[in-house]
mmCIF file of C-alpha atoms in Angstrom:
data_model
loop_
_atom_site.group_PDB
_atom_site.id
_atom_site.type_symbol
_atom_site.label_atom_id
_atom_site.label_comp_id
_atom_site.label_asym_id
_atom_site.label_seq_id
_atom_site.Cartn_x
_atom_site.Cartn_y
_atom_site.Cartn_z
ATOM 1 C CA MET A 1 48.279 -7.549 -23.505
ATOM 2 C CA CYS A 2 46.438 -6.868 -20.242
ATOM 3 C CA ASP A 3 46.200 -3.141 -21.074
ATOM 4 C CA ALA A 4 44.948 -3.866 -24.552
ATOM 5 C CA GLY A 5 42.336 -6.261 -23.234
ATOM 6 C CA ALA A 6 41.120 -3.717 -20.701
ATOM 7 C CA THR A 7 40.792 -1.136 -23.420
ATOM 8 C CA SER A 8 38.798 -3.465 -25.660
ATOM 9 C CA LEU A 9 36.358 -4.233 -22.811
ATOM 10 C CA ALA A 10 35.889 -0.593 -21.878
ATOM 11 C CA GLY A 11 34.542 0.252 -25.322
ATOM 12 C CA PRO A 12 31.368 -1.915 -25.183
ATOM 13 C CA GLU A 13 30.722 -0.957 -21.548
ATOM 14 C CA GLU A 14 30.935 2.738 -22.334
ATOM 15 C CA LYS A 15 28.647 2.257 -25.325
ATOM 16 C CA MET A 16 26.095 0.398 -23.179
ATOM 17 C CA ALA A 17 26.203 3.188 -20.598
ATOM 18 C CA ALA A 18 25.785 5.816 -23.290
ATOM 19 C CA ASP A 19 22.865 3.893 -24.818
ATOM 20 C CA ALA A 20 21.233 3.589 -21.391
ATOM 21 C CA ASN A 21 21.627 7.314 -20.773
ATOM 22 C CA GLU A 22 20.114 8.030 -24.173
ATOM 23 C CA VAL A 23 17.102 5.824 -23.372
ATOM 24 C CA VAL A 24 16.623 7.581 -20.017
ATOM 25 C CA THR A 25 16.926 10.982 -21.702
ATOM 26 C CA ARG A 26 14.398 10.041 -24.382
ATOM 27 C CA SER A 27 12.056 8.622 -21.744
ATOM 28 C CA SER A 28 12.320 11.760 -19.593
ATOM 29 C CA SER A 29 11.798 13.967 -22.623
ATOM 30 C CA GLY A 30 8.808 11.883 -23.695
ATOM 31 C CA SER A 31 7.257 12.070 -20.223
ATOM 32 C CA ALA A 32 7.766 15.838 -20.157
ATOM 33 C CA THR A 33 6.132 16.224 -23.570
ATOM 34 C CA ARG A 34 3.195 14.047 -22.540
ATOM 35 C CA ALA A 35 2.760 16.156 -19.410
ATOM 36 C CA ARG A 36 2.807 19.356 -21.471
ATOM 37 C CA ILE A 37 0.145 17.973 -23.803
ATOM 38 C CA LEU A 38 -2.008 16.913 -20.869
ATOM 39 C CA ASP A 39 -1.589 20.259 -19.093
ATOM 40 C CA ALA A 40 -2.606 22.193 -22.202
ATOM 41 C CA ALA A 41 -5.543 19.877 -22.864
ATOM 42 C CA SER A 42 -6.723 20.114 -19.259
ATOM 43 C CA GLU A 43 -6.786 23.891 -19.385
ATOM 44 C CA LEU A 44 -8.585 24.025 -22.731
ATOM 45 C CA PHE A 45 -11.026 21.193 -22.033
ATOM 46 C CA TYR A 46 -12.113 22.788 -18.768
ATOM 47 C CA SER A 47 -12.260 26.400 -19.928
ATOM 48 C CA ARG A 48 -13.667 25.900 -23.452
ATOM 49 C CA GLY A 49 -15.265 22.466 -23.404
ATOM 50 C CA ILE A 50 -14.031 19.147 -24.763
ATOM 51 C CA GLY A 51 -15.954 19.187 -28.023
ATOM 52 C CA ALA A 52 -14.917 22.768 -28.741
ATOM 53 C CA THR A 53 -11.224 21.947 -28.292
ATOM 54 C CA SER A 54 -9.639 20.255 -31.286
ATOM 55 C CA ALA A 55 -6.453 18.213 -31.279
ATOM 56 C CA ASP A 56 -4.971 20.811 -33.646
ATOM 57 C CA ARG A 57 -5.555 23.553 -31.094
ATOM 58 C CA ILE A 58 -3.772 21.562 -28.408
ATOM 59 C CA ILE A 59 -0.908 20.775 -30.787
ATOM 60 C CA GLU A 60 -0.576 24.472 -31.569
ATOM 61 C CA ARG A 61 -0.697 25.430 -27.882
ATOM 62 C CA VAL A 62 2.064 22.948 -26.954
ATOM 63 C CA GLY A 63 4.160 23.707 -30.045
ATOM 64 C CA ILE A 64 4.639 20.141 -31.250
ATOM 65 C CA THR A 65 3.968 18.177 -34.426
ATOM 66 C CA LYS A 66 0.975 15.961 -35.040
ATOM 67 C CA VAL A 67 3.308 12.971 -35.121
ATOM 68 C CA THR A 68 4.526 13.795 -31.612
ATOM 69 C CA PHE A 69 0.986 14.316 -30.358
ATOM 70 C CA TYR A 70 -0.296 11.004 -31.688
ATOM 71 C CA ARG A 71 2.780 9.218 -30.405
ATOM 72 C CA HIS A 72 1.574 10.005 -26.884
ATOM 73 C CA PHE A 73 -2.192 9.906 -27.458
ATOM 74 C CA ARG A 74 -3.463 7.760 -30.318
ATOM 75 C CA THR A 75 -6.850 9.494 -30.297
ATOM 76 C CA LYS A 76 -8.445 12.545 -28.776
ATOM 77 C CA SER A 77 -10.599 10.176 -26.715
ATOM 78 C CA ASP A 78 -7.441 8.768 -25.124
ATOM 79 C CA LEU A 79 -6.437 12.286 -24.182
ATOM 80 C CA VAL A 80 -9.858 13.059 -22.701
ATOM 81 C CA VAL A 81 -9.688 9.898 -20.587
ATOM 82 C CA ALA A 82 -6.193 10.862 -19.370
ATOM 83 C CA TYR A 83 -7.469 14.351 -18.517
ATOM 84 C CA LEU A 84 -10.366 12.973 -16.473
ATOM 85 C CA GLU A 85 -8.162 10.392 -14.761
ATOM 86 C CA GLN A 86 -5.843 13.192 -13.713
ATOM 87 C CA GLN A 87 -8.797 15.200 -12.402
ATOM 88 C CA ALA A 88 -10.104 12.121 -10.567
ATOM 89 C CA SER A 89 -6.748 11.453 -8.950
ATOM 90 C CA ALA A 90 -6.547 15.034 -7.678
ATOM 91 C CA GLU A 91 -10.105 14.997 -6.326
ATOM 92 C CA CYS A 92 -9.617 11.610 -4.642
ATOM 93 C CA GLU A 93 -6.459 12.851 -2.969
ATOM 94 C CA TRP A 94 -8.229 15.993 -1.768
ATOM 95 C CA MET A 95 -11.287 14.175 -0.429
ATOM 96 C CA ARG A 96 -9.080 11.720 1.446
ATOM 97 C CA SER A 97 -7.046 14.578 2.894
ATOM 98 C CA VAL A 98 -10.090 16.284 4.439
ATOM 99 C CA HIS A 99 -11.757 13.085 5.628
ATOM 100 C CA ARG A 100 -11.630 13.115 9.426
ATOM 101 C CA ALA A 101 -12.113 9.555 10.602
ATOM 102 C CA GLY A 102 -14.699 9.379 13.364
ATOM 103 C CA ASP A 103 -15.831 12.956 12.785
ATOM 104 C CA PRO A 104 -18.392 12.798 9.957
ATOM 105 C CA LEU A 105 -19.747 16.314 10.437
ATOM 106 C CA GLY A 106 -16.194 17.645 10.526
ATOM 107 C CA SER A 107 -15.460 15.834 7.255
ATOM 108 C CA LEU A 108 -18.560 17.266 5.606
ATOM 109 C CA HIS A 109 -17.784 20.744 6.894
ATOM 110 C CA ALA A 110 -14.288 20.493 5.393
ATOM 111 C CA LEU A 111 -15.729 19.295 2.080
ATOM 112 C CA ALA A 112 -18.230 22.163 2.009
ATOM 113 C CA THR A 113 -15.503 24.682 2.815
ATOM 114 C CA GLY A 114 -13.276 23.312 0.065
ATOM 115 C CA ILE A 115 -16.023 23.319 -2.539
ATOM 116 C CA GLY A 116 -16.963 26.860 -1.542
ATOM 117 C CA SER A 117 -13.335 27.940 -1.836
ATOM 118 C CA VAL A 118 -12.801 26.477 -5.291
ATOM 119 C CA SER A 119 -16.111 27.967 -6.461
ATOM 120 C CA CYS A 120 -14.710 31.437 -5.767
ATOM 121 C CA ARG A 121 -11.598 30.972 -7.881
ATOM 122 C CA PRO A 122 -11.313 32.824 -11.204
ATOM 123 C CA GLY A 123 -12.096 30.546 -14.137
ATOM 124 C CA PHE A 124 -14.232 28.123 -12.123
ATOM 125 C CA ARG A 125 -16.669 26.339 -14.442
ATOM 126 C CA GLY A 126 -18.219 23.773 -12.169
ATOM 127 C CA CYS A 127 -17.456 20.070 -11.964
ATOM 128 C CA ALA A 128 -15.207 18.742 -14.727
ATOM 129 C CA PHE A 129 -17.031 15.398 -14.626
ATOM 130 C CA ILE A 130 -20.518 16.848 -14.874
ATOM 131 C CA ASN A 131 -19.341 19.039 -17.748
ATOM 132 C CA ALA A 132 -17.794 16.076 -19.550
ATOM 133 C CA ALA A 133 -20.847 13.867 -18.965
ATOM 134 C CA ALA A 134 -22.989 16.456 -20.741
ATOM 135 C CA GLU A 135 -20.846 15.946 -23.853
ATOM 136 C CA PHE A 136 -20.638 12.143 -23.758
ATOM 137 C CA ALA A 137 -24.051 10.480 -23.509
ATOM 138 C CA ASP A 138 -23.055 6.939 -24.550
ATOM 139 C CA PRO A 139 -22.607 4.870 -21.343
ATOM 140 C CA ASP A 140 -20.186 2.560 -23.158
ATOM 141 C CA ASP A 141 -17.890 5.369 -24.276
ATOM 142 C CA PRO A 142 -14.484 5.137 -22.512
ATOM 143 C CA VAL A 143 -14.867 8.766 -21.459
ATOM 144 C CA ARG A 144 -18.259 8.163 -19.866
ATOM 145 C CA MET A 145 -16.967 4.996 -18.187
ATOM 146 C CA THR A 146 -14.139 7.025 -16.632
ATOM 147 C CA ILE A 147 -16.644 9.575 -15.354
ATOM 148 C CA ASP A 148 -18.912 6.884 -13.905
ATOM 149 C CA ALA A 149 -16.016 5.124 -12.176
ATOM 150 C CA HIS A 150 -14.991 8.307 -10.386
ATOM 151 C CA ARG A 151 -18.521 9.146 -9.362
ATOM 152 C CA ARG A 152 -18.957 5.649 -7.913
ATOM 153 C CA TRP A 153 -15.833 6.276 -5.874
ATOM 154 C CA MET A 154 -17.197 9.593 -4.585
ATOM 155 C CA LEU A 155 -20.503 7.973 -3.689
ATOM 156 C CA ALA A 156 -18.616 5.317 -1.706
ATOM 157 C CA GLU A 157 -16.765 8.071 0.165
ATOM 158 C CA PHE A 158 -20.043 9.728 1.101
ATOM 159 C CA ALA A 159 -21.405 6.335 2.167
ATOM 160 C CA GLU A 160 -18.415 5.886 4.467
ATOM 161 C CA ILE A 161 -19.052 9.275 6.050
ATOM 162 C CA ALA A 162 -22.755 8.435 6.475
ATOM 163 C CA ALA A 163 -21.809 5.129 8.099
ATOM 164 C CA GLU A 164 -19.475 6.900 10.516
ATOM 165 C CA ALA A 165 -22.389 9.127 11.496
ATOM 166 C CA GLY A 166 -24.575 6.101 12.220
ATOM 167 C CA ALA A 167 -27.051 6.893 9.456
ATOM 168 C CA GLY A 168 -29.950 4.464 9.232
ATOM 169 C CA GLY A 169 -30.097 4.400 5.436
ATOM 170 C CA ILE A 170 -26.470 4.714 4.395
ATOM 171 C CA ASP A 171 -27.049 4.392 0.644
ATOM 172 C CA SER A 172 -29.877 6.928 0.656
ATOM 173 C CA ALA A 173 -27.897 9.398 2.767
ATOM 174 C CA ALA A 174 -24.842 9.013 0.519
ATOM 175 C CA ARG A 175 -26.896 9.740 -2.587
ATOM 176 C CA GLN A 176 -28.404 12.818 -0.979
ATOM 177 C CA LEU A 177 -24.949 14.086 -0.033
ATOM 178 C CA MET A 178 -23.786 13.455 -3.598
ATOM 179 C CA ILE A 179 -26.709 15.399 -5.039
ATOM 180 C CA LEU A 180 -25.957 18.291 -2.710
ATOM 181 C CA ARG A 181 -22.311 18.239 -3.781
ATOM 182 C CA ASP A 182 -23.301 18.271 -7.475
ATOM 183 C CA GLY A 183 -25.784 21.087 -6.923
ATOM 184 C CA ALA A 184 -23.223 23.158 -5.063
ATOM 185 C CA MET A 185 -20.711 22.784 -7.913
ATOM 186 C CA VAL A 186 -23.285 23.968 -10.450
ATOM 187 C CA ASN A 187 -24.566 26.740 -8.169
ATOM 188 C CA GLY A 188 -21.024 27.979 -7.548
ATOM 189 C CA TYR A 189 -20.603 28.454 -11.286
ATOM 190 C CA LEU A 190 -24.007 29.910 -12.121
ATOM 191 C CA ASN A 191 -24.837 31.927 -9.020
ATOM 192 C CA GLU A 192 -23.087 33.580 -6.073
ATOM 193 C CA PRO A 193 -20.105 31.387 -5.078
ATOM 194 C CA ALA A 194 -19.495 33.201 -1.784
ATOM 195 C CA SER A 195 -22.555 31.556 -0.209
ATOM 196 C CA VAL A 196 -21.772 28.019 -1.351
ATOM 197 C CA ALA A 197 -19.739 26.844 1.651
ATOM 198 C CA ALA A 198 -22.234 27.918 4.335
ATOM 199 C CA THR A 199 -25.273 26.716 2.406
ATOM 200 C CA LEU A 200 -23.734 23.375 1.501
ATOM 201 C CA GLY A 201 -22.447 22.829 5.023
ATOM 202 C CA ALA A 202 -25.911 23.385 6.472
ATOM 203 C CA ALA A 203 -27.489 21.072 3.897
ATOM 204 C CA PHE A 204 -24.923 18.331 4.577
ATOM 205 C CA THR A 205 -25.641 18.571 8.312
ATOM 206 C CA SER A 206 -29.386 18.375 7.757
ATOM 207 C CA VAL A 207 -29.085 15.193 5.701
ATOM 208 C CA ILE A 208 -26.892 13.457 8.267
ATOM 209 C CA THR A 209 -28.984 14.607 11.232
ATOM 210 C CA ALA A 210 -32.177 13.389 9.592
ATOM 211 C CA ALA A 211 -30.605 10.035 8.709
ATOM 212 C CA ILE A 212 -29.556 9.181 12.264
ATOM 213 C CA PRO A 213 -32.170 6.977 13.970
ATOM 214 C CA VAL A 214 -33.687 8.510 17.076
#
């Protein structure tokens, strides 16, 4: 009787374990598929433009069905927001990694060097956020709101650097640094990228030096 009872209990437990494993497998598979969709979209959105990249093209690139695509992203707008959030996360992580607390000029030099380096990479097309903003003019569009949120974060980072330097007008200095950053990203795409780092570094230094009260 004891053996029979043990056997009868093992059945449901094994089924629950199998069901749990199946859920984990489906979840892992779903996450992998979502990542593949996002990777393909990121490449196409950046290289070809968001408006020029249809959902069908992404579906074809990934090799999935429309049902699978829309299971992960209900609309193309949702996918664009996810793409920009991923870009924002990467840029935030990078800017934090080069921020040298207490050394504002060192931080700006590292930022200029990094921007100059990325400008020289094959396939560079400028700032993903500036590019996207050119395609989404409505300030209430979720895509534009994502862009604006990231740019506010960047402006706050520049303000922190300006504050560390003892700038008299922190907000003004931060906005000037932001404009220089934007201009460098565009210049690196349209002109000679090899000169971006040195030019941007010098411009950053000039803004900070001029903002420090004598």
